[in-house]
Amino acid sequence: MRISTNQVYATSLNNVNSSLVRLNNLNEQSSSQKKLNTPSDDPSGMGLVMKLRSYDESLAGYIDNGNSVSALLGTADDQIIEASEIMTSLMEQAEQGSTGTYSDTQLNMIAEEMEAYLDSLVAISATKSGDQYIFSGDAIDSSPYTYGLGVTVTGDSPSSSELSLSGEIDSAIMVEFTSDGTVGTDSLDYKYSTDGGTTWETGILDGTSVPPETTITIEDATIEIASGTVVTTADEDTGSSFIVRTTMIYQGSDDAMSVNIAENYSIDATTVGYEAFGGQDSDGNSYGEPNLFESICETIAYLQTGNTDKVEENLEKLSSGNEKLNTIAATIGARENRVDYMVSSLGLARERTASAISSEEDINAAQLSIELNQAEYVYEAVLSSASKSMSQSILDYI
């Protein structure tokens, strides 16, 4: 069989190109320390690596979430503990005020100190971690509480649902009806005191006027009484009497912010404020007992009005509110532990994933060194052979 010169040249060039491609690939692997540099190197292996990298990215995202949640919970835990310490001091003041051995002036001084403790607790409830309020549920952009007006019924009527309040007060206001009748129908006499019962002012709620009067205005506070409410003359604990006082209105959400920290696993990163601190909703309804803010606000009002018996009754409510804080702290601590465990587990999963990616795409340095030496030797040999073959002419055969 005859072999033409063109065939010799073509074969030599193919051999040179093939050995050069092999050498370049090995040099690229040596430079990148990867055996998979393009999909064509190993399509199935590259597909597996891409899946592993995607999984690793999801793990990294969950770890970031977990670290963020851990920061939120850690801050909440610290703040609840501080709130409980404040409550210890507050309850000591309440115990002093319940003894009946202090003058009205001294009781007001105790009330002022308790108001300062209340302000501190409200500040704690408004704690942020970064830009997020941690006690507003999932309404993380809104401060959980605002000051408002509440009512404590000291007689047997009217009910709190029949009273709507707005405005501001400097101290608790005592209101007592001094005649019987129906709001919005009859002309009703009442009296009120802004200094704890030391002095009284009188007024008339004229239900016979057009339109009928149903609103009592005292300084900057407005008390709207539902038309049709039946009132009776106040006498000690009976009849129609109530105290207008400070309250804390919750304006966060009813649900905590839930964050995924693993596939199909989420955890509450924030706390619903009223579950820890209580207070009232925007409609003036008190949250269930124990209700820390309501108990504190009522106790302050009783101190300002000189009712030490009621202060004594409220000591148990204050204690229950503090116990609720400790329960919430334990719940937050348990969530912290779960998050820490999950982040640790995810970290181990990332290590295993990185190992799998490495075994699939990283080179074996010793093996590469051998193959690179072989490829260089082959390339030099092929290049030398091709050079000899391509340098021959017809004269070499004569």
CSV table of C-alpha atoms in Angstrom, one decimal, residues 2-16 382 385-393 397:
chain,number,residue,atom,x,y,z
A,2,ARG,CA,1.3,3.4,-1.0
A,3,ILE,CA,1.4,6.2,1.6
A,4,SER,CA,1.4,9.6,0.1
A,5,THR,CA,3.4,12.5,1.5
A,6,ASN,CA,0.2,14.4,2.3
A,7,GLN,CA,-1.0,11.4,4.4
A,8,VAL,CA,2.3,11.5,6.3
A,9,TYR,CA,2.0,15.2,6.9
A,10,ALA,CA,-1.6,14.9,8.0
A,11,THR,CA,-0.9,12.1,10.4
A,12,SER,CA,2.1,13.9,11.9
A,13,LEU,CA,0.0,17.1,12.4
A,14,ASN,CA,-2.8,15.1,14.0
A,15,ASN,CA,-0.4,13.4,16.4
A,16,VAL,CA,1.2,16.8,17.3
A,382,VAL,CA,5.8,13.2,18.6
A,385,SER,CA,9.1,12.4,14.9
A,386,ALA,CA,6.8,14.8,13.0
A,387,SER,CA,9.7,17.1,12.3
A,388,LYS,CA,11.7,14.3,10.8
A,389,SER,CA,8.8,13.0,8.7
A,390,MET,CA,7.9,16.4,7.4
A,391,SER,CA,11.5,17.3,6.5
A,392,GLN,CA,11.9,14.4,4.1
A,393,SER,CA,11.6,14.9,0.3
A,397,TYR,CA,14.2,7.9,-1.6
